[in-house]
Amino acid sequence: MSLVAATLTAADSLFLEQEQSKPIALGSPSLASVPLASPTSAAWLEQALAHMDLILLDHANCEKKAAGNALSLLFRYSSRNELVLAVSPLAREELLHFEKVQRHLDRLGIPVRTLSAPPYGTLLAKQIRTSEPHRLLDTLLIAAIIESRSHERLGLLGIHCPDPELAAFYRWLTPAEDRHQALYLELALTYFSTQDVGSRLPILLTAEAEILSTLHPQPRIHS
């Protein structure tokens, strides 16, 4: 292992230990959860397990996008202190997850290449209203829904993935996705009333389920 790799490994282990040792606060799965409108189909799992190389490549992209989305929120809503303090460490954690996925790609000899994105993210983004404060509410709720779906699907991979080391990684990662969906939902409840969140969330959950009702032909985390 190179000095840089060893330093990164030590640094990310320390960071994750610190994050996991924090007391219950924003982002605790015991405080909030997003109930998906429909479960992932057996067809998706079958497709994913048959193309784990593509799933792993797409997973790396997902972690980068998740970090980018957190940073986008940080810049767009920099005056909202609770949000900034929540999404800044979240962005760092997402990048550390990306680095871990990258190491599995290296371990398995999977060359990094560009993949086309599934329509999932684009279609969900169309649900976001353009005027504030509705834009913030929808952005936070959609982020929570995406994390909740990731929690479900990575959990399935942790159970069924044939590569033991990769399966163990997904089992390790699943609680983080649960924590992230709770964080975004708690942020929504920080800035908006329970009534506002409760009336908008089912609409977005239904839209998300409809997007995934037809299996995308290309294997992706959110296909």
Coordinates of N, CA and C in Angstrom, one line a residue:
M1 N 0.8 -1.2 0.0 CA 0.0 0.0 0.0 C 0.9 1.2 0.0
S2 N 0.6 2.2 -0.9 CA 1.3 3.4 -0.9 C 1.1 4.3 0.3
L3 N 2.0 5.3 0.5 CA 1.9 6.1 1.7 C 0.6 6.9 1.6
V4 N 0.3 7.4 0.4 CA -1.0 8.2 0.3 C -2.2 7.3 0.6
A5 N -2.2 6.1 0.0 CA -3.3 5.2 0.3 C -3.5 4.9 1.8
A6 N -2.3 4.7 2.4 CA -2.3 4.4 3.9 C -2.8 5.5 4.7
T7 N -2.4 6.7 4.3 CA -2.9 8.0 5.0 C -4.4 8.1 4.8
L8 N -4.9 7.9 3.6 CA -6.3 8.1 3.3 C -7.1 7.0 4.1
T9 N -6.6 5.8 4.2 CA -7.3 4.8 4.9 C -7.4 5.1 6.4
A10 N -6.3 5.6 7.0 CA -6.3 6.0 8.4 C -7.2 7.2 8.6
A11 N -7.1 8.1 7.7 CA -7.9 9.3 7.9 C -9.4 9.0 7.8
D12 N -9.8 8.2 6.8 CA -11.2 7.9 6.7 C -11.7 7.0 7.8
S13 N -10.9 6.1 8.3 CA -11.3 5.3 9.4 C -11.6 6.2 10.7
L14 N -10.7 7.1 10.9 CA -10.8 8.0 12.0 C -12.1 8.9 11.9
F15 N -12.3 9.4 10.7 CA -13.5 10.3 10.5 C -14.8 9.5 10.7
L16 N -14.8 8.3 10.1 CA -16.1 7.5 10.3 C -16.3 7.0 11.7
E17 N -15.2 6.7 12.4 CA -15.3 6.4 13.8 C -15.9 7.6 14.6
Q18 N -15.4 8.8 14.3 CA -15.9 10.0 15.0 C -17.4 10.2 14.7
E19 N -17.8 10.0 13.4 CA -19.2 10.3 13.0 C -20.1 9.3 13.7
Q20 N -19.7 8.0 13.7 CA -20.5 7.0 14.3 C -20.6 7.0 15.8
S21 N -19.6 7.7 16.5 CA -19.6 7.8 17.9 C -20.4 9.0 18.4
K22 N -20.9 9.9 17.5 CA -21.6 11.1 17.9 C -23.0 10.7 18.6
P23 N -23.4 11.5 19.6 CA -24.7 11.2 20.2 C -25.9 11.3 19.2
I24 N -27.0 10.8 19.5 CA -28.2 10.8 18.6 C -28.5 12.3 18.4
A25 N -28.6 12.7 17.1 CA -29.0 14.1 16.7 C -29.6 14.0 15.3
L26 N -29.4 15.1 14.6 CA -29.9 15.0 13.2 C -29.3 13.8 12.5
G27 N -30.2 13.2 11.7 CA -29.7 12.0 10.9 C -29.7 10.7 11.7
S28 N -30.3 10.7 12.8 CA -30.5 9.4 13.5 C -31.7 8.6 12.9
P29 N -31.5 7.4 12.5 CA -32.6 6.6 12.0 C -33.7 6.4 13.0
S30 N -33.4 6.6 14.3 CA -34.4 6.4 15.3 C -35.4 7.6 15.4
L31 N -35.0 8.7 14.7 CA -35.8 9.9 14.8 C -36.7 10.0 13.6
A32 N -36.3 9.6 12.5 CA -37.1 9.8 11.3 C -36.8 8.7 10.2
S33 N -37.8 8.3 9.4 CA -37.5 7.4 8.4 C -38.5 7.6 7.2
V34 N -38.0 7.3 6.0 CA -38.8 7.5 4.8 C -39.4 6.2 4.4
P35 N -40.7 5.9 4.5 CA -41.3 4.7 4.0 C -41.5 4.7 2.5
L36 N -40.8 3.9 1.8 CA -40.9 3.8 0.4 C -42.3 3.4 0.0
A37 N -42.8 3.9 -1.2 CA -44.1 3.5 -1.6 C -44.2 2.1 -2.2
S38 N -43.0 1.6 -2.7 CA -43.0 0.3 -3.3 C -41.7 -0.4 -3.0
P39 N -41.6 -1.7 -2.8 CA -40.3 -2.3 -2.6 C -39.6 -2.6 -3.9
T40 N -38.3 -2.7 -3.8 CA -37.5 -3.1 -5.0 C -38.0 -4.4 -5.5
S41 N -38.0 -4.6 -6.9 CA -38.5 -5.8 -7.5 C -37.4 -6.9 -7.5
A42 N -37.8 -8.1 -7.5 CA -36.9 -9.2 -7.7 C -36.1 -9.1 -9.0
A43 N -36.8 -8.5 -10.0 CA -36.1 -8.4 -11.3 C -34.9 -7.5 -11.2
W44 N -35.0 -6.4 -10.4 CA -33.8 -5.5 -10.3 C -32.7 -6.3 -9.6
L45 N -33.0 -7.0 -8.5 CA -31.9 -7.8 -7.9 C -31.3 -8.8 -8.8
E46 N -32.0 -9.5 -9.6 CA -31.5 -10.4 -10.5 C -30.6 -9.8 -11.5
Q47 N -31.1 -8.6 -12.0 CA -30.3 -7.9 -13.0 C -29.0 -7.4 -12.4
A48 N -29.1 -6.9 -11.2 CA -27.9 -6.3 -10.5 C -26.8 -7.4 -10.2
L49 N -27.3 -8.5 -9.7 CA -26.3 -9.6 -9.4 C -25.7 -10.2 -10.6
A50 N -26.3 -10.1 -11.8 CA -25.7 -10.6 -13.0 C -24.8 -9.6 -13.6
H51 N -24.7 -8.4 -13.1 CA -23.9 -7.3 -13.7 C -23.2 -6.5 -12.6
M52 N -22.6 -7.2 -11.6 CA -22.0 -6.5 -10.5 C -20.9 -5.5 -10.9
D53 N -20.3 -5.7 -12.0 CA -19.3 -4.8 -12.4 C -19.9 -3.4 -12.8
L54 N -21.0 -3.4 -13.5 CA -21.7 -2.2 -13.8 C -22.3 -1.6 -12.6
I55 N -22.9 -2.4 -11.7 CA -23.5 -1.9 -10.5 C -22.4 -1.2 -9.6
L56 N -21.2 -1.7 -9.5 CA -20.1 -1.1 -8.7 C -19.7 0.2 -9.4
L57 N -19.5 0.2 -10.7 CA -19.2 1.4 -11.4 C -20.2 2.5 -11.1
D58 N -21.5 2.1 -11.2 CA -22.6 3.1 -11.0 C -22.6 3.6 -9.6
H59 N -22.3 2.6 -8.7 CA -22.3 3.0 -7.3 C -21.2 4.1 -7.0
A60 N -20.1 4.0 -7.6 CA -19.1 5.0 -7.5 C -19.6 6.4 -7.9
N61 N -20.3 6.4 -9.1 CA -20.9 7.6 -9.5 C -22.0 8.1 -8.6
C62 N -22.7 7.2 -8.0 CA -23.8 7.7 -7.0 C -23.2 8.4 -5.8
E63 N -22.0 7.8 -5.3 CA -21.4 8.4 -4.1 C -20.9 9.8 -4.5
K64 N -20.3 10.0 -5.7 CA -19.8 11.3 -6.1 C -21.0 12.3 -6.2
K65 N -22.1 11.8 -6.8 CA -23.3 12.7 -7.0 C -23.8 13.1 -5.6
A66 N -23.8 12.1 -4.7 CA -24.4 12.4 -3.3 C -23.5 13.5 -2.6
A67 N -22.2 13.4 -2.8 CA -21.3 14.4 -2.2 C -21.6 15.8 -2.9
G68 N -21.7 15.7 -4.2 CA -22.0 17.0 -5.0 C -23.3 17.6 -4.6
N69 N -24.3 16.8 -4.4 CA -25.6 17.3 -4.0 C -25.5 18.0 -2.6
A70 N -24.8 17.3 -1.7 CA -24.6 17.9 -0.3 C -23.9 19.3 -0.4
L71 N -22.9 19.3 -1.2 CA -22.1 20.6 -1.4 C -23.0 21.7 -2.1
S72 N -23.8 21.2 -3.0 CA -24.7 22.2 -3.7 C -25.7 22.8 -2.7
L73 N -26.2 22.0 -1.8 CA -27.1 22.5 -0.7 C -26.3 23.5 0.2
L74 N -25.1 23.2 0.5 CA -24.3 24.0 1.4 C -24.1 25.4 0.8
F75 N -23.8 25.4 -0.5 CA -23.6 26.7 -1.2 C -24.9 27.5 -1.4
R76 N -25.9 26.8 -1.8 CA -27.2 27.5 -2.1 C -27.9 28.0 -0.8
Y77 N -27.7 27.3 0.3 CA -28.4 27.7 1.5 C -27.4 28.0 2.6
S78 N -26.4 28.7 2.3 CA -25.3 29.0 3.3 C -25.7 29.7 4.5
S79 N -26.9 30.4 4.5 CA -27.3 31.2 5.6 C -28.1 30.3 6.6
R80 N -28.4 29.1 6.2 CA -29.1 28.1 7.1 C -28.1 27.3 7.9
N81 N -27.9 27.7 9.1 CA -26.8 27.1 9.9 C -26.9 25.6 10.1
E82 N -28.1 25.2 10.5 CA -28.3 23.8 10.8 C -28.1 22.9 9.6
L83 N -28.5 23.4 8.4 CA -28.3 22.7 7.2 C -26.8 22.6 6.9
V84 N -26.1 23.7 7.0 CA -24.7 23.7 6.7 C -23.9 22.8 7.6
L85 N -24.2 22.8 8.9 CA -23.5 22.0 9.8 C -23.8 20.5 9.6
A86 N -24.9 20.2 9.0 CA -25.3 18.8 8.7 C -24.7 18.3 7.4
V87 N -24.8 19.1 6.4 CA -24.4 18.6 5.0 C -22.9 18.6 4.8
S88 N -22.1 19.5 5.5 CA -20.7 19.5 5.3 C -20.0 18.2 5.7
P89 N -20.2 17.6 6.9 CA -19.7 16.3 7.1 C -20.3 15.2 6.3
L90 N -21.5 15.4 5.9 CA -22.1 14.4 5.0 C -21.4 14.3 3.7
A91 N -21.0 15.5 3.1 CA -20.3 15.5 1.8 C -19.0 14.8 2.0
R92 N -18.3 15.0 3.1 CA -17.0 14.3 3.3 C -17.2 12.8 3.4
E93 N -18.3 12.4 4.1 CA -18.5 11.0 4.3 C -18.8 10.3 2.9
E94 N -19.6 11.0 2.1 CA -20.0 10.4 0.8 C -18.7 10.2 -0.1
L95 N -17.8 11.2 0.0 CA -16.5 11.0 -0.7 C -15.7 9.9 -0.2
L96 N -15.7 9.7 1.1 CA -15.0 8.5 1.7 C -15.6 7.2 1.2
H97 N -16.9 7.2 1.1 CA -17.6 6.0 0.6 C -17.2 5.8 -0.9
F98 N -17.1 6.9 -1.6 CA -16.7 6.8 -3.0 C -15.3 6.1 -3.1
E99 N -14.4 6.6 -2.2 CA -13.0 6.0 -2.2 C -13.0 4.5 -1.9
K100 N -13.9 4.1 -1.0 CA -14.0 2.7 -0.7 C -14.5 1.9 -1.9
V101 N -15.5 2.4 -2.6 CA -16.0 1.7 -3.8 C -14.9 1.6 -4.8
Q102 N -14.1 2.7 -4.9 CA -13.0 2.7 -5.9 C -12.0 1.6 -5.6
R103 N -11.8 1.4 -4.3 CA -10.8 0.3 -3.9 C -11.3 -1.0 -4.3
H104 N -12.7 -1.2 -4.2 CA -13.2 -2.5 -4.6 C -13.1 -2.7 -6.1
L105 N -13.3 -1.6 -6.9 CA -13.1 -1.7 -8.3 C -11.7 -2.1 -8.6
D106 N -10.7 -1.5 -7.9 CA -9.3 -1.9 -8.1 C -9.1 -3.3 -7.8
R107 N -9.6 -3.7 -6.6 CA -9.4 -5.1 -6.2 C -9.9 -6.1 -7.2
L108 N -11.1 -5.8 -7.8 CA -11.7 -6.8 -8.7 C -11.2 -6.6 -10.1
G109 N -10.3 -5.6 -10.3 CA -9.8 -5.4 -11.7 C -10.8 -4.9 -12.7
I110 N -11.8 -4.1 -12.2 CA -12.8 -3.5 -13.0 C -12.3 -2.1 -13.5
P111 N -12.1 -2.0 -14.8 CA -11.6 -0.6 -15.3 C -12.7 0.4 -15.2
V112 N -12.3 1.6 -14.7 CA -13.2 2.7 -14.6 C -13.6 3.2 -16.0
R113 N -14.8 3.4 -16.3 CA -15.3 3.9 -17.5 C -16.6 4.7 -17.3
T114 N -16.9 5.5 -18.3 CA -18.1 6.3 -18.2 C -19.4 5.5 -18.5
L115 N -20.4 5.6 -17.6 CA -21.6 5.0 -17.8 C -22.7 6.0 -18.0
S116 N -23.7 5.7 -18.8 CA -24.9 6.5 -19.0 C -25.7 6.5 -17.7
A117 N -26.3 7.6 -17.4 CA -27.1 7.7 -16.1 C -28.5 7.2 -16.4
P118 N -29.1 6.5 -15.5 CA -30.5 6.1 -15.6 C -31.4 7.3 -15.5
P119 N -32.6 7.2 -15.9 CA -33.5 8.4 -15.9 C -34.0 8.8 -14.5
Y120 N -33.7 8.0 -13.5 CA -34.2 8.1 -12.1 C -33.9 9.5 -11.6
G121 N -32.7 10.0 -11.5 CA -32.4 11.3 -11.0 C -33.0 12.4 -11.7
T122 N -33.0 12.4 -13.0 CA -33.5 13.5 -13.8 C -35.0 13.6 -13.6
L123 N -35.7 12.4 -13.6 CA -37.2 12.5 -13.5 C -37.6 12.9 -12.1
L124 N -36.8 12.5 -11.1 CA -37.1 13.0 -9.7 C -36.8 14.5 -9.6
A125 N -35.8 15.0 -10.2 CA -35.5 16.4 -10.2 C -36.6 17.3 -10.8
K126 N -37.4 16.7 -11.7 CA -38.5 17.4 -12.4 C -39.6 17.6 -11.4
Q127 N -39.6 16.9 -10.3 CA -40.6 17.0 -9.3 C -40.4 18.2 -8.3
I128 N -39.2 18.8 -8.4 CA -38.8 19.9 -7.5 C -39.4 21.2 -8.0
R129 N -40.2 21.8 -7.2 CA -40.8 23.1 -7.5 C -39.7 24.2 -7.6
T130 N -39.9 25.2 -8.4 CA -38.8 26.1 -8.7 C -38.8 27.3 -7.7
S131 N -39.9 27.6 -7.0 CA -39.9 28.8 -6.2 C -39.6 28.4 -4.7
E132 N -38.9 29.3 -4.0 CA -38.7 29.0 -2.6 C -39.9 29.4 -1.8
P133 N -40.1 28.8 -0.6 CA -39.3 27.8 0.0 C -39.6 26.4 -0.5
H134 N -40.5 26.3 -1.5 CA -40.9 24.9 -1.9 C -39.7 24.2 -2.5
R135 N -38.8 24.9 -3.1 CA -37.7 24.2 -3.7 C -36.8 23.5 -2.7
L136 N -36.6 24.2 -1.6 CA -35.8 23.6 -0.5 C -36.5 22.4 0.1
L137 N -37.8 22.5 0.3 CA -38.5 21.3 0.9 C -38.4 20.1 -0.1
D138 N -38.7 20.3 -1.3 CA -38.7 19.2 -2.3 C -37.3 18.6 -2.4
T139 N -36.3 19.5 -2.4 CA -34.9 19.0 -2.6 C -34.5 18.1 -1.4
L140 N -34.9 18.5 -0.2 CA -34.5 17.7 1.0 C -35.3 16.4 1.0
L141 N -36.6 16.5 0.6 CA -37.4 15.2 0.6 C -36.9 14.3 -0.4
I142 N -36.6 14.8 -1.6 CA -36.1 13.9 -2.7 C -34.8 13.3 -2.3
A143 N -33.9 14.1 -1.7 CA -32.6 13.5 -1.2 C -32.9 12.4 -0.2
A144 N -33.9 12.6 0.7 CA -34.2 11.6 1.7 C -34.7 10.3 1.0
I145 N -35.6 10.5 0.0 CA -36.1 9.3 -0.7 C -35.0 8.6 -1.4
I146 N -34.1 9.3 -2.1 CA -33.0 8.6 -2.8 C -32.1 7.8 -1.8
E147 N -31.8 8.4 -0.6 CA -31.0 7.7 0.4 C -31.8 6.5 0.9
S148 N -33.1 6.6 1.1 CA -33.9 5.5 1.6 C -33.9 4.3 0.6
R149 N -34.0 4.7 -0.7 CA -34.0 3.6 -1.8 C -32.6 3.0 -1.8
S150 N -31.5 3.8 -1.6 CA -30.2 3.3 -1.6 C -30.0 2.3 -0.4
H151 N -30.5 2.7 0.7 CA -30.5 1.9 1.9 C -31.1 0.5 1.6
E152 N -32.2 0.5 1.0 CA -32.9 -0.7 0.7 C -32.1 -1.6 -0.3
R153 N -31.6 -1.0 -1.4 CA -31.0 -1.8 -2.4 C -29.6 -2.2 -2.0
L154 N -28.8 -1.3 -1.4 CA -27.5 -1.8 -0.9 C -27.6 -2.9 0.1
G155 N -28.7 -2.8 0.9 CA -29.0 -3.9 1.9 C -29.2 -5.2 1.2
L156 N -29.9 -5.2 0.1 CA -30.2 -6.4 -0.7 C -28.9 -7.0 -1.2
L157 N -28.0 -6.1 -1.7 CA -26.7 -6.5 -2.2 C -25.8 -7.1 -1.1
G158 N -26.0 -6.5 0.1 CA -25.2 -7.0 1.2 C -25.6 -8.5 1.6
I159 N -26.9 -8.8 1.3 CA -27.4 -10.2 1.6 C -27.0 -11.1 0.5
H160 N -27.1 -10.7 -0.8 CA -27.1 -11.6 -1.9 C -25.9 -11.5 -2.8
C161 N -25.0 -10.5 -2.6 CA -23.8 -10.4 -3.5 C -22.9 -11.6 -3.3
P162 N -22.5 -12.2 -4.4 CA -21.7 -13.5 -4.3 C -20.3 -13.3 -3.9
D163 N -19.8 -12.0 -4.0 CA -18.4 -11.7 -3.5 C -18.4 -11.4 -2.0
P164 N -17.8 -12.3 -1.2 CA -18.0 -12.1 0.3 C -17.5 -10.7 0.7
E165 N -16.4 -10.3 0.2 CA -15.8 -9.0 0.7 C -16.7 -7.8 0.3
L166 N -17.2 -7.9 -1.0 CA -18.1 -6.8 -1.4 C -19.5 -6.9 -0.6
A167 N -20.0 -8.1 -0.4 CA -21.2 -8.2 0.4 C -21.0 -7.6 1.8
A168 N -19.8 -7.9 2.4 CA -19.5 -7.3 3.8 C -19.5 -5.8 3.7
F169 N -18.9 -5.3 2.6 CA -18.9 -3.8 2.5 C -20.3 -3.2 2.4
Y170 N -21.1 -3.9 1.7 CA -22.5 -3.3 1.5 C -23.3 -3.4 2.9
R171 N -23.0 -4.5 3.6 CA -23.6 -4.6 4.9 C -23.1 -3.5 5.9
W172 N -21.9 -3.2 5.7 CA -21.3 -2.1 6.5 C -21.9 -0.8 6.1
L173 N -22.1 -0.6 4.8 CA -22.5 0.7 4.3 C -24.0 1.0 4.5
T174 N -24.8 0.0 4.6 CA -26.3 0.1 4.7 C -26.7 1.0 5.9
P175 N -26.2 0.9 7.1 CA -26.6 1.8 8.1 C -26.3 3.3 7.9
A176 N -25.3 3.6 7.1 CA -25.0 5.0 6.8 C -26.1 5.5 5.9
E177 N -26.5 4.7 4.9 CA -27.6 5.2 4.0 C -28.9 5.5 4.9
D178 N -29.1 4.7 5.8 CA -30.3 4.9 6.7 C -30.1 6.2 7.5
R179 N -28.9 6.4 8.0 CA -28.6 7.7 8.7 C -28.8 8.9 7.8
H180 N -28.4 8.8 6.5 CA -28.4 9.9 5.6 C -29.9 10.2 5.3
Q181 N -30.7 9.2 5.1 CA -32.1 9.5 4.8 C -32.8 10.2 5.9
A182 N -32.4 9.8 7.1 CA -33.0 10.4 8.3 C -32.5 11.8 8.5
L183 N -31.3 12.1 8.1 CA -30.7 13.4 8.2 C -31.5 14.4 7.3
Y184 N -31.7 14.0 6.1 CA -32.4 14.9 5.2 C -33.9 15.1 5.6
L185 N -34.5 14.0 6.1 CA -35.9 14.2 6.6 C -35.9 15.1 7.8
E186 N -35.0 14.9 8.7 CA -34.9 15.8 9.9 C -34.7 17.3 9.5
L187 N -33.9 17.5 8.5 CA -33.6 18.9 8.0 C -34.9 19.4 7.5
A188 N -35.7 18.6 6.7 CA -37.0 19.1 6.2 C -37.9 19.5 7.4
L189 N -37.9 18.7 8.4 CA -38.7 18.9 9.6 C -38.2 20.1 10.4
T190 N -36.9 20.4 10.2 CA -36.4 21.6 10.9 C -36.9 22.9 10.3
Y191 N -37.0 22.9 9.0 CA -37.4 24.2 8.3 C -38.8 24.2 7.9
F192 N -39.5 23.1 8.0 CA -40.9 23.1 7.6 C -41.8 22.4 8.6
S193 N -43.1 22.7 8.6 CA -44.0 22.1 9.5 C -44.2 20.6 9.2
T194 N -44.6 19.9 10.2 CA -44.9 18.5 10.0 C -46.0 18.3 9.0
Q195 N -47.0 19.3 9.0 CA -48.1 19.2 8.0 C -47.5 19.4 6.6
D196 N -46.6 20.4 6.4 CA -46.0 20.6 5.0 C -45.3 19.3 4.6
V197 N -44.5 18.8 5.5 CA -43.7 17.6 5.1 C -44.6 16.4 4.9
G198 N -45.6 16.2 5.7 CA -46.5 15.1 5.6 C -47.4 15.1 4.4
S199 N -47.7 16.3 3.9 CA -48.5 16.4 2.7 C -47.7 16.3 1.4
R200 N -46.5 16.7 1.4 CA -45.7 16.6 0.2 C -45.0 15.3 0.0
L201 N -44.5 14.7 1.1 CA -43.7 13.5 1.0 C -44.5 12.3 0.3
P202 N -45.7 12.0 0.6 CA -46.4 11.0 -0.2 C -46.5 11.2 -1.7
I203 N -46.6 12.4 -2.1 CA -46.6 12.8 -3.5 C -45.3 12.4 -4.2
L204 N -44.2 12.8 -3.5 CA -42.9 12.5 -4.1 C -42.6 11.0 -4.0
L205 N -43.0 10.3 -2.9 CA -42.8 8.9 -2.8 C -43.6 8.1 -3.9
T206 N -44.7 8.6 -4.3 CA -45.5 7.9 -5.3 C -44.8 8.2 -6.7
A207 N -44.3 9.4 -6.9 CA -43.6 9.7 -8.1 C -42.3 8.8 -8.3
E208 N -41.6 8.6 -7.2 CA -40.4 7.8 -7.2 C -40.7 6.3 -7.5
A209 N -41.8 5.8 -6.9 CA -42.2 4.4 -7.2 C -42.6 4.3 -8.7
E210 N -43.3 5.3 -9.2 CA -43.7 5.2 -10.6 C -42.5 5.2 -11.5
I211 N -41.4 5.9 -11.2 CA -40.2 6.0 -12.0 C -39.6 4.6 -12.1
L212 N -39.6 3.9 -10.9 CA -38.9 2.6 -10.8 C -39.9 1.4 -11.2
S213 N -41.1 1.7 -11.6 CA -42.0 0.6 -11.9 C -41.7 -0.1 -13.1
T214 N -40.9 0.5 -14.0 CA -40.4 -0.2 -15.2 C -38.9 -0.3 -15.1
L215 N -38.4 -1.6 -15.1 CA -37.0 -1.8 -15.0 C -36.2 -1.2 -16.1
H216 N -35.2 -0.4 -15.8 CA -34.3 0.2 -16.8 C -33.5 -0.9 -17.4
P217 N -33.3 -0.9 -18.7 CA -32.5 -2.0 -19.4 C -31.1 -2.1 -19.0
Q218 N -30.5 -1.0 -18.5 CA -29.1 -1.0 -18.1 C -29.0 -1.1 -16.6
P219 N -28.2 -2.0 -16.1 CA -28.1 -2.2 -14.7 C -27.5 -1.0 -13.9
R220 N -28.2 -0.5 -13.0 CA -27.8 0.6 -12.2 C -28.3 0.5 -10.8
I221 N -27.7 1.2 -9.9 CA -28.2 1.2 -8.5 C -29.7 1.7 -8.5
H222 N -30.0 2.7 -9.3 CA -31.4 3.2 -9.3 C -32.0 3.0 -10.7
S223 N -31.9 1.7 -11.2 CA -32.5 1.4 -12.5 C -33.9 0.8 -12.3

